[in-house]
Amino acid sequence: MLPEFKNFALTDFSKDGNKRRMLEALAKVRAEFGKEYPIVIGGEKIKSGDVLKSYNPSNKEDVVGMVQKGTPELAQKAISAAWDAFESWRRVSAKERAGYLLKAAELVRQRRFELAALMVYETGKNWTEASADVAEAIDFLEFYSREAIRWANPQPVIASPGETNELVYVPLGVGAIIPPWNFPVAILVGMTSSAIVAGNTVVLKPASDACILGAKFCEIMEEAGLPPGVLNLLPGSGSEVGEYLVTNSDIRFISFTGSKQVGLRIIQNAAKTQLGQKWTKRVVAEMGGKNAIIVDSEADVENAVQGIIASAYGYQGQKCSACSRAIVVKDVYDEVIMALRDKTKRIKIGPAENFDNYMGPVINQAAYEKISRYIEVGRNEGELILGGDGDNSKGYFIKPTIFTHVSCDARIAQEEIFGPVLAVIKAEDFDEALTIANGTDYGLTGSVYTTNPEKIKKAKEQFFVGNLYLNRKCTGALVGAQPFGGFNMSGTDSKAGGKEYLLLFIQAKSICERK
Ligand code: NAP
Ligand code: MG
């Protein structure tokens, strides 16, 4: 019996020992800059000859590492290797499969500073966010191990006269795992390990901006003893390799997390049956958000402002759960925007490797340009009271930006920007605030700050989001405690880190024997 699941404790960097270990890890990672990682297919290390470089967004001259770019031929080879491995992997007991994840969890715990340091350099997360991301990965490995064992237990079916009935869960087959860069360890590890521990074999195509972290995780799984072919690593461009995997007739399921635009395309592509295809593909697609925090007239304003800032500017606003709309009831509107501006002004921004910087860079040049374009749009849609400019001479830094007096149907109040840009919207009263909050195509996270129990009750009933928070920030869902996934265009509500998640990667076989 495994001990009961517990979330891994977050690293406290106010302790000297932790600070020192992180500095050492950053130095170690820096000394390895430029290292090359192969494609891994059926345990074989392969070079395609075409290299994909991953840069440090805090300093674009640093090449953090390099991977080999996959091709359609290699994708086909990876899918075949995964099917070969599936034949034996599907027969390995759930307990034994879980054993590999638990071993990997142990390795991740041992290397948590190194992984966090690599994340600081590859994706510009600050120390605290990076170590929380690694902690979440450990949680996923531990949680899904236990879940796999649970789903392998005898399932309840009722008896029928003269017959014995059983129901067992069997894996689906070969899946394509396509994660985003913004939780480069947590989400990648969660998506990959859940599918594997359920008995499937996979081809993992990491996000190009976080491909080194993806390669590192594959090394860890290899070290944990995972049999060859169960996890195949195929970096490469989403529009080439990703698209090839999604449309391939031999792919049984796709687990995707990323933007709405790509997610909807994948859903469509996967729906078209290909010549020789024997199944309808199962698609899990977790997508974007336009998350709102409501500040009611009866709210603790200071708390609310703190929650908005943490949710809007943590990891530069590049979390799917980030707050990008603050909907404030008119009675406290002026007070909230004054406090917001004053507190946000004090945020330190700069290279993520410096512990003092709360905000680092956005992920790449394209993101920098896209966010800058939205800031230009915002200038016509609201009143810019803070930020609005950036500096991409060395890295991709954009100041925390606040637009006030934004109308609820403005573009910056409707479209996901994925950067440190907050639209503040005024509401007449709590009811109107709720209507505005629900008035986008998305439905991922949301928060309500109010001390009024009636309004809390109403929010529970009417705020249509997959993850609702009351009197706290809308980011930072904990595995097991707050299963994560959105409504509407935010995705398929898969609830990662929840009790139903593994069900998405297995199918039920009902067996009846006449006596
Ligand atoms: P993205 O641009 O949609 O990319 C996600 C993944 O899809 C990457 O691996 C990408 O590869 C790949 N891809 C791109 N085009 C593809 C295609 N045509 N077919 C198959 N795969 C393709 O998203 P992102 O920029 O990495 O991540 C940010 C987005 O993810 C935001 O919208 C955020 O809200 C969302 N997100 C949602 C959740 C959630 O749980 N709901 C969690 C985290 C992030 P390349 O990297 O090579 O382009
Ligand atoms: Mg990078």
mmCIF file of N, CA, C and O in Angstrom, residues 169-262:
data_model
loop_
_atom_site.group_PDB
_atom_site.id
_atom_site.type_symbol
_atom_site.label_atom_id
_atom_site.label_comp_id
_atom_site.label_asym_id
_atom_site.label_seq_id
_atom_site.Cartn_x
_atom_site.Cartn_y
_atom_site.Cartn_z
ATOM 1 N N TYR A 169 -10.801 -2.025 -16.910
ATOM 2 C CA TYR A 169 -10.373 -0.929 -17.768
ATOM 3 C C TYR A 169 -9.116 -1.330 -18.528
ATOM 4 O O TYR A 169 -8.174 -1.856 -17.943
ATOM 5 N N VAL A 170 -9.144 -1.080 -19.831
ATOM 6 C CA VAL A 170 -7.971 -1.378 -20.658
ATOM 7 C C VAL A 170 -7.495 -0.076 -21.309
ATOM 8 O O VAL A 170 -8.288 0.840 -21.534
ATOM 9 N N PRO A 171 -6.206 -0.007 -21.621
ATOM 10 C CA PRO A 171 -5.693 1.229 -22.226
ATOM 11 C C PRO A 171 -6.200 1.414 -23.653
ATOM 12 O O PRO A 171 -6.779 0.493 -24.249
ATOM 13 N N LEU A 172 -5.951 2.595 -24.217
ATOM 14 C CA LEU A 172 -6.452 2.913 -25.548
ATOM 15 C C LEU A 172 -5.495 2.486 -26.650
ATOM 16 O O LEU A 172 -5.917 1.999 -27.696
ATOM 17 N N GLY A 173 -4.217 2.720 -26.440
ATOM 18 C CA GLY A 173 -3.242 2.438 -27.503
ATOM 19 C C GLY A 173 -2.172 3.513 -27.534
ATOM 20 O O GLY A 173 -1.698 3.948 -26.489
ATOM 21 N N VAL A 174 -1.853 3.965 -28.743
ATOM 22 C CA VAL A 174 -0.777 4.952 -28.889
ATOM 23 C C VAL A 174 -1.351 6.366 -28.953
ATOM 24 O O VAL A 174 -2.261 6.641 -29.735
ATOM 25 N N GLY A 175 -0.814 7.247 -28.140
ATOM 26 C CA GLY A 175 -1.301 8.623 -28.101
ATOM 27 C C GLY A 175 -0.224 9.626 -28.462
ATOM 28 O O GLY A 175 0.975 9.362 -28.313
ATOM 29 N N ALA A 176 -0.690 10.794 -28.942
ATOM 30 C CA ALA A 176 0.213 11.928 -29.170
ATOM 31 C C ALA A 176 0.034 12.886 -27.999
ATOM 32 O O ALA A 176 -1.096 13.260 -27.672
ATOM 33 N N ILE A 177 1.138 13.244 -27.383
ATOM 34 C CA ILE A 177 1.091 14.151 -26.235
ATOM 35 C C ILE A 177 1.677 15.485 -26.683
ATOM 36 O O ILE A 177 2.851 15.571 -27.059
ATOM 37 N N ILE A 178 0.841 16.521 -26.641
ATOM 38 C CA ILE A 178 1.260 17.826 -27.172
ATOM 39 C C ILE A 178 1.037 18.919 -26.124
ATOM 40 O O ILE A 178 -0.030 19.534 -26.062
ATOM 41 N N PRO A 179 2.027 19.152 -25.285
ATOM 42 C CA PRO A 179 1.883 20.134 -24.207
ATOM 43 C C PRO A 179 2.320 21.554 -24.606
ATOM 44 O O PRO A 179 2.978 21.731 -25.633
ATOM 45 N N PRO A 180 1.995 22.537 -23.764
ATOM 46 C CA PRO A 180 2.430 23.920 -23.997
ATOM 47 C C PRO A 180 3.772 24.176 -23.303
ATOM 48 O O PRO A 180 4.274 23.309 -22.596
ATOM 49 N N TRP A 181 4.300 25.379 -23.480
ATOM 50 C CA TRP A 181 5.588 25.714 -22.856
ATOM 51 C C TRP A 181 5.409 26.348 -21.488
ATOM 52 O O TRP A 181 6.379 26.536 -20.761
ATOM 53 N N ASN A 182 4.182 26.734 -21.119
ATOM 54 C CA ASN A 182 4.077 27.643 -19.977
ATOM 55 C C ASN A 182 4.101 26.949 -18.605
ATOM 56 O O ASN A 182 4.394 27.600 -17.608
ATOM 57 N N PHE A 183 3.776 25.660 -18.570
ATOM 58 C CA PHE A 183 4.064 24.861 -17.372
ATOM 59 C C PHE A 183 4.933 23.722 -17.872
ATOM 60 O O PHE A 183 4.491 22.578 -17.993
ATOM 61 N N PRO A 184 6.183 24.063 -18.192
ATOM 62 C CA PRO A 184 6.993 23.190 -19.041
ATOM 63 C C PRO A 184 7.354 21.861 -18.404
ATOM 64 O O PRO A 184 7.669 20.913 -19.116
ATOM 65 N N VAL A 185 7.306 21.791 -17.082
ATOM 66 C CA VAL A 185 7.539 20.499 -16.440
ATOM 67 C C VAL A 185 6.203 19.948 -15.943
ATOM 68 O O VAL A 185 5.800 18.850 -16.314
ATOM 69 N N ALA A 186 5.478 20.724 -15.167
ATOM 70 C CA ALA A 186 4.239 20.224 -14.556
ATOM 71 C C ALA A 186 3.269 19.647 -15.594
ATOM 72 O O ALA A 186 2.876 18.474 -15.499
ATOM 73 N N ILE A 187 2.889 20.441 -16.571
ATOM 74 C CA ILE A 187 1.859 19.979 -17.508
ATOM 75 C C ILE A 187 2.403 18.875 -18.405
ATOM 76 O O ILE A 187 1.738 17.860 -18.635
ATOM 77 N N LEU A 188 3.625 19.034 -18.878
ATOM 78 C CA LEU A 188 4.219 17.993 -19.735
ATOM 79 C C LEU A 188 4.287 16.662 -18.987
ATOM 80 O O LEU A 188 3.919 15.613 -19.522
ATOM 81 N N VAL A 189 4.738 16.724 -17.745
ATOM 82 C CA VAL A 189 4.863 15.496 -16.955
ATOM 83 C C VAL A 189 3.475 14.914 -16.657
ATOM 84 O O VAL A 189 3.251 13.703 -16.779
ATOM 85 N N GLY A 190 2.545 15.770 -16.306
ATOM 86 C CA GLY A 190 1.195 15.299 -15.993
ATOM 87 C C GLY A 190 0.538 14.631 -17.197
ATOM 88 O O GLY A 190 -0.010 13.523 -17.091
ATOM 89 N N MET A 191 0.623 15.288 -18.353
ATOM 90 C CA MET A 191 -0.018 14.745 -19.558
ATOM 91 C C MET A 191 0.641 13.436 -19.999
ATOM 92 O O MET A 191 -0.029 12.497 -20.435
ATOM 93 N N THR A 192 1.968 13.387 -19.898
ATOM 94 C CA THR A 192 2.692 12.202 -20.369
ATOM 95 C C THR A 192 2.522 11.026 -19.403
ATOM 96 O O THR A 192 2.200 9.906 -19.808
ATOM 97 N N SER A 193 2.720 11.304 -18.123
ATOM 98 C CA SER A 193 2.727 10.204 -17.156
ATOM 99 C C SER A 193 1.334 9.610 -16.958
ATOM 100 O O SER A 193 1.197 8.401 -16.756
ATOM 101 N N SER A 194 0.294 10.431 -17.066
ATOM 102 C CA SER A 194 -1.063 9.910 -16.886
ATOM 103 C C SER A 194 -1.387 8.900 -17.989
ATOM 104 O O SER A 194 -1.931 7.818 -17.728
ATOM 105 N N ALA A 195 -1.036 9.251 -19.216
ATOM 106 C CA ALA A 195 -1.329 8.351 -20.340
ATOM 107 C C ALA A 195 -0.535 7.046 -20.201
ATOM 108 O O ALA A 195 -1.060 5.955 -20.411
ATOM 109 N N ILE A 196 0.719 7.170 -19.822
ATOM 110 C CA ILE A 196 1.600 5.997 -19.716
ATOM 111 C C ILE A 196 1.174 5.067 -18.584
ATOM 112 O O ILE A 196 1.093 3.847 -18.758
ATOM 113 N N VAL A 197 0.908 5.654 -17.425
ATOM 114 C CA VAL A 197 0.610 4.814 -16.264
ATOM 115 C C VAL A 197 -0.709 4.064 -16.456
ATOM 116 O O VAL A 197 -0.937 3.009 -15.865
ATOM 117 N N ALA A 198 -1.558 4.596 -17.352
ATOM 118 C CA ALA A 198 -2.821 3.924 -17.649
ATOM 119 C C ALA A 198 -2.624 2.775 -18.642
ATOM 120 O O ALA A 198 -3.581 2.087 -18.995
ATOM 121 N N GLY A 199 -1.389 2.597 -19.120
ATOM 122 C CA GLY A 199 -1.108 1.452 -19.984
ATOM 123 C C GLY A 199 -0.920 1.784 -21.453
ATOM 124 O O GLY A 199 -0.768 0.890 -22.282
ATOM 125 N N ASN A 200 -0.946 3.073 -21.773
ATOM 126 C CA ASN A 200 -0.753 3.477 -23.164
ATOM 127 C C ASN A 200 0.729 3.727 -23.436
ATOM 128 O O ASN A 200 1.519 3.896 -22.508
ATOM 129 N N THR A 201 1.065 3.814 -24.714
ATOM 130 C CA THR A 201 2.408 4.253 -25.081
ATOM 131 C C THR A 201 2.236 5.535 -25.894
ATOM 132 O O THR A 201 1.171 5.756 -26.498
ATOM 133 N N VAL A 202 3.254 6.374 -25.872
ATOM 134 C CA VAL A 202 3.043 7.715 -26.425
ATOM 135 C C VAL A 202 4.213 8.224 -27.265
ATOM 136 O O VAL A 202 5.344 7.784 -27.123
ATOM 137 N N VAL A 203 3.847 9.203 -28.103
ATOM 138 C CA VAL A 203 4.851 10.035 -28.770
ATOM 139 C C VAL A 203 4.676 11.428 -28.186
ATOM 140 O O VAL A 203 3.595 12.017 -28.291
ATOM 141 N N LEU A 204 5.719 11.913 -27.544
ATOM 142 C CA LEU A 204 5.669 13.234 -26.915
ATOM 143 C C LEU A 204 6.319 14.258 -27.830
ATOM 144 O O LEU A 204 7.490 14.127 -28.178
ATOM 145 N N LYS A 205 5.512 15.266 -28.205
ATOM 146 C CA LYS A 205 6.090 16.390 -28.939
ATOM 147 C C LYS A 205 6.063 17.608 -28.029
ATOM 148 O O LYS A 205 5.039 18.253 -27.856
ATOM 149 N N PRO A 206 7.195 17.906 -27.385
ATOM 150 C CA PRO A 206 7.173 19.036 -26.456
ATOM 151 C C PRO A 206 7.009 20.356 -27.208
ATOM 152 O O PRO A 206 7.261 20.416 -28.412
ATOM 153 N N ALA A 207 6.587 21.397 -26.501
ATOM 154 C CA ALA A 207 6.502 22.730 -27.110
ATOM 155 C C ALA A 207 7.916 23.171 -27.474
ATOM 156 O O ALA A 207 8.870 22.903 -26.745
ATOM 157 N N SER A 208 8.042 23.847 -28.593
ATOM 158 C CA SER A 208 9.376 24.210 -29.073
ATOM 159 C C SER A 208 10.103 25.126 -28.084
ATOM 160 O O SER A 208 11.317 25.030 -27.939
ATOM 161 N N ASP A 209 9.373 25.991 -27.401
ATOM 162 C CA ASP A 209 10.020 26.919 -26.470
ATOM 163 C C ASP A 209 10.431 26.262 -25.157
ATOM 164 O O ASP A 209 11.037 26.920 -24.321
ATOM 165 N N ALA A 210 10.090 25.013 -24.955
ATOM 166 C CA ALA A 210 10.461 24.339 -23.707
ATOM 167 C C ALA A 210 10.958 22.931 -23.996
ATOM 168 O O ALA A 210 10.834 22.027 -23.182
ATOM 169 N N CYS A 211 11.577 22.756 -25.173
ATOM 170 C CA CYS A 211 11.928 21.407 -25.617
ATOM 171 C C CYS A 211 13.049 20.785 -24.783
ATOM 172 O O CYS A 211 13.118 19.562 -24.657
ATOM 173 N N ILE A 212 13.907 21.611 -24.179
ATOM 174 C CA ILE A 212 15.012 21.046 -23.396
ATOM 175 C C ILE A 212 14.455 20.410 -22.118
ATOM 176 O O ILE A 212 14.875 19.317 -21.710
ATOM 177 N N LEU A 213 13.510 21.085 -21.506
ATOM 178 C CA LEU A 213 12.894 20.518 -20.303
ATOM 179 C C LEU A 213 12.191 19.200 -20.633
ATOM 180 O O LEU A 213 12.225 18.251 -19.847
ATOM 181 N N GLY A 214 11.572 19.145 -21.812
ATOM 182 C CA GLY A 214 10.925 17.909 -22.249
ATOM 183 C C GLY A 214 11.950 16.791 -22.396
ATOM 184 O O GLY A 214 11.729 15.655 -21.961
ATOM 185 N N ALA A 215 13.088 17.128 -22.988
ATOM 186 C CA ALA A 215 14.152 16.125 -23.180
ATOM 187 C C ALA A 215 14.684 15.655 -21.823
ATOM 188 O O ALA A 215 14.970 14.469 -21.634
ATOM 189 N N LYS A 216 14.804 16.589 -20.887
ATOM 190 C CA LYS A 216 15.290 16.232 -19.537
ATOM 191 C C LYS A 216 14.339 15.239 -18.862
ATOM 192 O O LYS A 216 14.771 14.297 -18.211
ATOM 193 N N PHE A 217 13.051 15.482 -19.011
ATOM 194 C CA PHE A 217 12.090 14.567 -18.390
ATOM 195 C C PHE A 217 12.211 13.172 -19.009
ATOM 196 O O PHE A 217 12.136 12.157 -18.301
ATOM 197 N N CYS A 218 12.427 13.111 -20.319
ATOM 198 C CA CYS A 218 12.584 11.794 -20.957
ATOM 199 C C CYS A 218 13.821 11.085 -20.429
ATOM 200 O O CYS A 218 13.800 9.862 -20.238
ATOM 201 N N GLU A 219 14.887 11.831 -20.181
ATOM 202 C CA GLU A 219 16.085 11.224 -19.583
ATOM 203 C C GLU A 219 15.753 10.631 -18.216
ATOM 204 O O GLU A 219 16.206 9.543 -17.863
ATOM 205 N N ILE A 220 14.958 11.377 -17.457
ATOM 206 C CA ILE A 220 14.584 10.901 -16.115
ATOM 207 C C ILE A 220 13.760 9.616 -16.203
ATOM 208 O O ILE A 220 13.981 8.664 -15.452
ATOM 209 N N MET A 221 12.834 9.570 -17.149
ATOM 210 C CA MET A 221 12.011 8.358 -17.288
ATOM 211 C C MET A 221 12.874 7.165 -17.717
ATOM 212 O O MET A 221 12.641 6.037 -17.294
ATOM 213 N N GLU A 222 13.854 7.438 -18.552
ATOM 214 C CA GLU A 222 14.762 6.367 -18.973
ATOM 215 C C GLU A 222 15.545 5.868 -17.759
ATOM 216 O O GLU A 222 15.682 4.664 -17.545
ATOM 217 N N GLU A 223 16.010 6.828 -16.964
ATOM 218 C CA GLU A 223 16.768 6.466 -15.766
ATOM 219 C C GLU A 223 15.890 5.691 -14.772
ATOM 220 O O GLU A 223 16.381 4.835 -14.036
ATOM 221 N N ALA A 224 14.608 6.004 -14.776
ATOM 222 C CA ALA A 224 13.686 5.290 -13.886
ATOM 223 C C ALA A 224 13.431 3.865 -14.382
ATOM 224 O O ALA A 224 12.724 3.094 -13.727
ATOM 225 N N GLY A 225 13.948 3.552 -15.547
ATOM 226 C CA GLY A 225 13.852 2.182 -16.057
ATOM 227 C C GLY A 225 12.666 1.914 -16.966
ATOM 228 O O GLY A 225 12.383 0.755 -17.305
ATOM 229 N N LEU A 226 11.975 2.967 -17.377
ATOM 230 C CA LEU A 226 10.813 2.774 -18.256
ATOM 231 C C LEU A 226 11.249 2.013 -19.511
ATOM 232 O O LEU A 226 12.227 2.377 -20.150
ATOM 233 N N PRO A 227 10.536 0.947 -19.883
ATOM 234 C CA PRO A 227 10.951 0.172 -21.056
ATOM 235 C C PRO A 227 10.968 1.022 -22.328
ATOM 236 O O PRO A 227 10.143 1.925 -22.489
ATOM 237 N N PRO A 228 11.907 0.722 -23.234
ATOM 238 C CA PRO A 228 12.013 1.480 -24.486
ATOM 239 C C PRO A 228 10.708 1.447 -25.273
ATOM 240 O O PRO A 228 10.004 0.436 -25.259
ATOM 241 N N GLY A 229 10.395 2.543 -25.937
ATOM 242 C CA GLY A 229 9.212 2.587 -26.797
ATOM 243 C C GLY A 229 7.942 3.031 -26.103
ATOM 244 O O GLY A 229 6.964 3.388 -26.759
ATOM 245 N N VAL A 230 7.944 3.020 -24.766
ATOM 246 C CA VAL A 230 6.737 3.460 -24.044
ATOM 247 C C VAL A 230 6.597 4.985 -24.160
ATOM 248 O O VAL A 230 5.517 5.509 -24.405
ATOM 249 N N LEU A 231 7.744 5.655 -24.035
ATOM 250 C CA LEU A 231 7.762 7.118 -24.181
ATOM 251 C C LEU A 231 8.755 7.460 -25.284
ATOM 252 O O LEU A 231 9.955 7.225 -25.144
ATOM 253 N N ASN A 232 8.229 7.976 -26.380
ATOM 254 C CA ASN A 232 9.088 8.357 -27.498
ATOM 255 C C ASN A 232 9.108 9.877 -27.596
ATOM 256 O O ASN A 232 8.060 10.514 -27.520
ATOM 257 N N LEU A 233 10.295 10.422 -27.756
ATOM 258 C CA LEU A 233 10.441 11.880 -27.764
ATOM 259 C C LEU A 233 10.688 12.369 -29.182
ATOM 260 O O LEU A 233 11.656 11.973 -29.826
ATOM 261 N N LEU A 234 9.793 13.246 -29.615
ATOM 262 C CA LEU A 234 9.919 13.766 -30.973
ATOM 263 C C LEU A 234 9.697 15.281 -30.986
ATOM 264 O O LEU A 234 8.597 15.752 -31.257
ATOM 265 N N PRO A 235 10.747 16.047 -30.701
ATOM 266 C CA PRO A 235 10.592 17.500 -30.767
ATOM 267 C C PRO A 235 10.367 17.925 -32.218
ATOM 268 O O PRO A 235 10.571 17.127 -33.131
ATOM 269 N N GLY A 236 9.958 19.163 -32.397
ATOM 270 C CA GLY A 236 9.752 19.656 -33.759
ATOM 271 C C GLY A 236 8.614 20.643 -33.790
ATOM 272 O O GLY A 236 7.941 20.869 -32.779
ATOM 273 N N SER A 237 8.399 21.217 -34.942
ATOM 274 C CA SER A 237 7.394 22.268 -35.049
ATOM 275 C C SER A 237 5.980 21.694 -34.931
ATOM 276 O O SER A 237 5.683 20.622 -35.457
ATOM 277 N N GLY A 238 5.146 22.444 -34.249
ATOM 278 C CA GLY A 238 3.761 22.014 -34.074
ATOM 279 C C GLY A 238 3.038 21.864 -35.390
ATOM 280 O O GLY A 238 2.302 20.893 -35.606
ATOM 281 N N SER A 239 3.271 22.816 -36.292
ATOM 282 C CA SER A 239 2.516 22.779 -37.544
ATOM 283 C C SER A 239 3.005 21.657 -38.469
ATOM 284 O O SER A 239 2.284 21.249 -39.374
ATOM 285 N N GLU A 240 4.223 21.146 -38.232
ATOM 286 C CA GLU A 240 4.681 20.025 -39.068
ATOM 287 C C GLU A 240 4.508 18.692 -38.334
ATOM 288 O O GLU A 240 3.601 17.923 -38.625
ATOM 289 N N VAL A 241 5.371 18.480 -37.328
ATOM 290 C CA VAL A 241 5.337 17.193 -36.624
ATOM 291 C C VAL A 241 4.030 17.019 -35.841
ATOM 292 O O VAL A 241 3.414 15.951 -35.859
ATOM 293 N N GLY A 242 3.603 18.103 -35.155
ATOM 294 C CA GLY A 242 2.363 18.031 -34.361
ATOM 295 C C GLY A 242 1.188 17.671 -35.241
ATOM 296 O O GLY A 242 0.416 16.747 -34.955
ATOM 297 N N GLU A 243 1.078 18.361 -36.338
ATOM 298 C CA GLU A 243 -0.026 18.144 -37.272
ATOM 299 C C GLU A 243 0.035 16.720 -37.872
ATOM 300 O O GLU A 243 -0.982 16.060 -38.036
ATOM 301 N N TYR A 244 1.245 16.262 -38.164
ATOM 302 C CA TYR A 244 1.407 14.911 -38.718
ATOM 303 C C TYR A 244 0.878 13.861 -37.730
ATOM 304 O O TYR A 244 0.153 12.944 -38.100
ATOM 305 N N LEU A 245 1.234 14.043 -36.466
ATOM 306 C CA LEU A 245 0.785 13.080 -35.450
ATOM 307 C C LEU A 245 -0.741 13.095 -35.340
ATOM 308 O O LEU A 245 -1.389 12.042 -35.316
ATOM 309 N N VAL A 246 -1.298 14.295 -35.265
ATOM 310 C CA VAL A 246 -2.748 14.426 -35.053
ATOM 311 C C VAL A 246 -3.540 13.788 -36.186
ATOM 312 O O VAL A 246 -4.572 13.163 -35.960
ATOM 313 N N THR A 247 -3.032 13.927 -37.407
ATOM 314 C CA THR A 247 -3.805 13.434 -38.557
ATOM 315 C C THR A 247 -3.453 11.990 -38.923
ATOM 316 O O THR A 247 -4.030 11.434 -39.851
ATOM 317 N N ASN A 248 -2.533 11.391 -38.193
ATOM 318 C CA ASN A 248 -2.091 10.036 -38.548
ATOM 319 C C ASN A 248 -3.141 8.981 -38.173
ATOM 320 O O ASN A 248 -3.697 8.995 -37.081
ATOM 321 N N SER A 249 -3.364 8.043 -39.088
ATOM 322 C CA SER A 249 -4.416 7.041 -38.858
ATOM 323 C C SER A 249 -4.078 6.095 -37.698
ATOM 324 O O SER A 249 -4.964 5.450 -37.146
ATOM 325 N N ASP A 250 -2.805 6.001 -37.340
ATOM 326 C CA ASP A 250 -2.400 5.071 -36.283
ATOM 327 C C ASP A 250 -2.408 5.683 -34.888
ATOM 328 O O ASP A 250 -2.054 5.006 -33.919
ATOM 329 N N ILE A 251 -2.756 6.949 -34.800
ATOM 330 C CA ILE A 251 -2.831 7.584 -33.479
ATOM 331 C C ILE A 251 -4.230 7.344 -32.904
ATOM 332 O O ILE A 251 -5.241 7.594 -33.565
ATOM 333 N N ARG A 252 -4.287 6.823 -31.690
ATOM 334 C CA ARG A 252 -5.574 6.476 -31.079
ATOM 335 C C ARG A 252 -6.167 7.631 -30.295
ATOM 336 O O ARG A 252 -7.369 7.781 -30.196
ATOM 337 N N PHE A 253 -5.273 8.422 -29.640
ATOM 338 C CA PHE A 253 -5.780 9.562 -28.867
ATOM 339 C C PHE A 253 -4.762 10.693 -28.864
ATOM 340 O O PHE A 253 -3.568 10.476 -29.122
ATOM 341 N N ILE A 254 -5.281 11.889 -28.604
ATOM 342 C CA ILE A 254 -4.423 13.072 -28.559
ATOM 343 C C ILE A 254 -4.678 13.784 -27.248
ATOM 344 O O ILE A 254 -5.826 14.056 -26.891
ATOM 345 N N SER A 255 -3.608 14.044 -26.517
ATOM 346 C CA SER A 255 -3.751 14.829 -25.297
ATOM 347 C C SER A 255 -3.028 16.145 -25.543
ATOM 348 O O SER A 255 -1.809 16.186 -25.700
ATOM 349 N N PHE A 256 -3.822 17.197 -25.631
ATOM 350 C CA PHE A 256 -3.295 18.512 -25.990
ATOM 351 C C PHE A 256 -3.599 19.524 -24.900
ATOM 352 O O PHE A 256 -4.688 19.524 -24.329
ATOM 353 N N THR A 257 -2.657 20.395 -24.633
ATOM 354 C CA THR A 257 -2.920 21.599 -23.833
ATOM 355 C C THR A 257 -2.233 22.746 -24.544
ATOM 356 O O THR A 257 -1.055 22.633 -24.905
ATOM 357 N N GLY A 258 -2.966 23.830 -24.756
ATOM 358 C CA GLY A 258 -2.384 24.968 -25.466
ATOM 359 C C GLY A 258 -3.458 25.982 -25.803
ATOM 360 O O GLY A 258 -4.463 26.090 -25.102
ATOM 361 N N SER A 259 -3.244 26.676 -26.918
ATOM 362 C CA SER A 259 -4.149 27.766 -27.257
ATOM 363 C C SER A 259 -5.457 27.252 -27.849
ATOM 364 O O SER A 259 -5.536 26.129 -28.359
ATOM 365 N N LYS A 260 -6.447 28.122 -27.821
ATOM 366 C CA LYS A 260 -7.751 27.793 -28.395
ATOM 367 C C LYS A 260 -7.621 27.570 -29.905
ATOM 368 O O LYS A 260 -8.174 26.617 -30.451
ATOM 369 N N GLN A 261 -6.836 28.425 -30.530
ATOM 370 C CA GLN A 261 -6.679 28.330 -31.980
ATOM 371 C C GLN A 261 -6.132 26.949 -32.387
ATOM 372 O O GLN A 261 -6.711 26.288 -33.263
ATOM 373 N N VAL A 262 -5.071 26.529 -31.744
ATOM 374 C CA VAL A 262 -4.482 25.233 -32.095
ATOM 375 C C VAL A 262 -5.388 24.092 -31.620
ATOM 376 O O VAL A 262 -5.605 23.114 -32.338
#
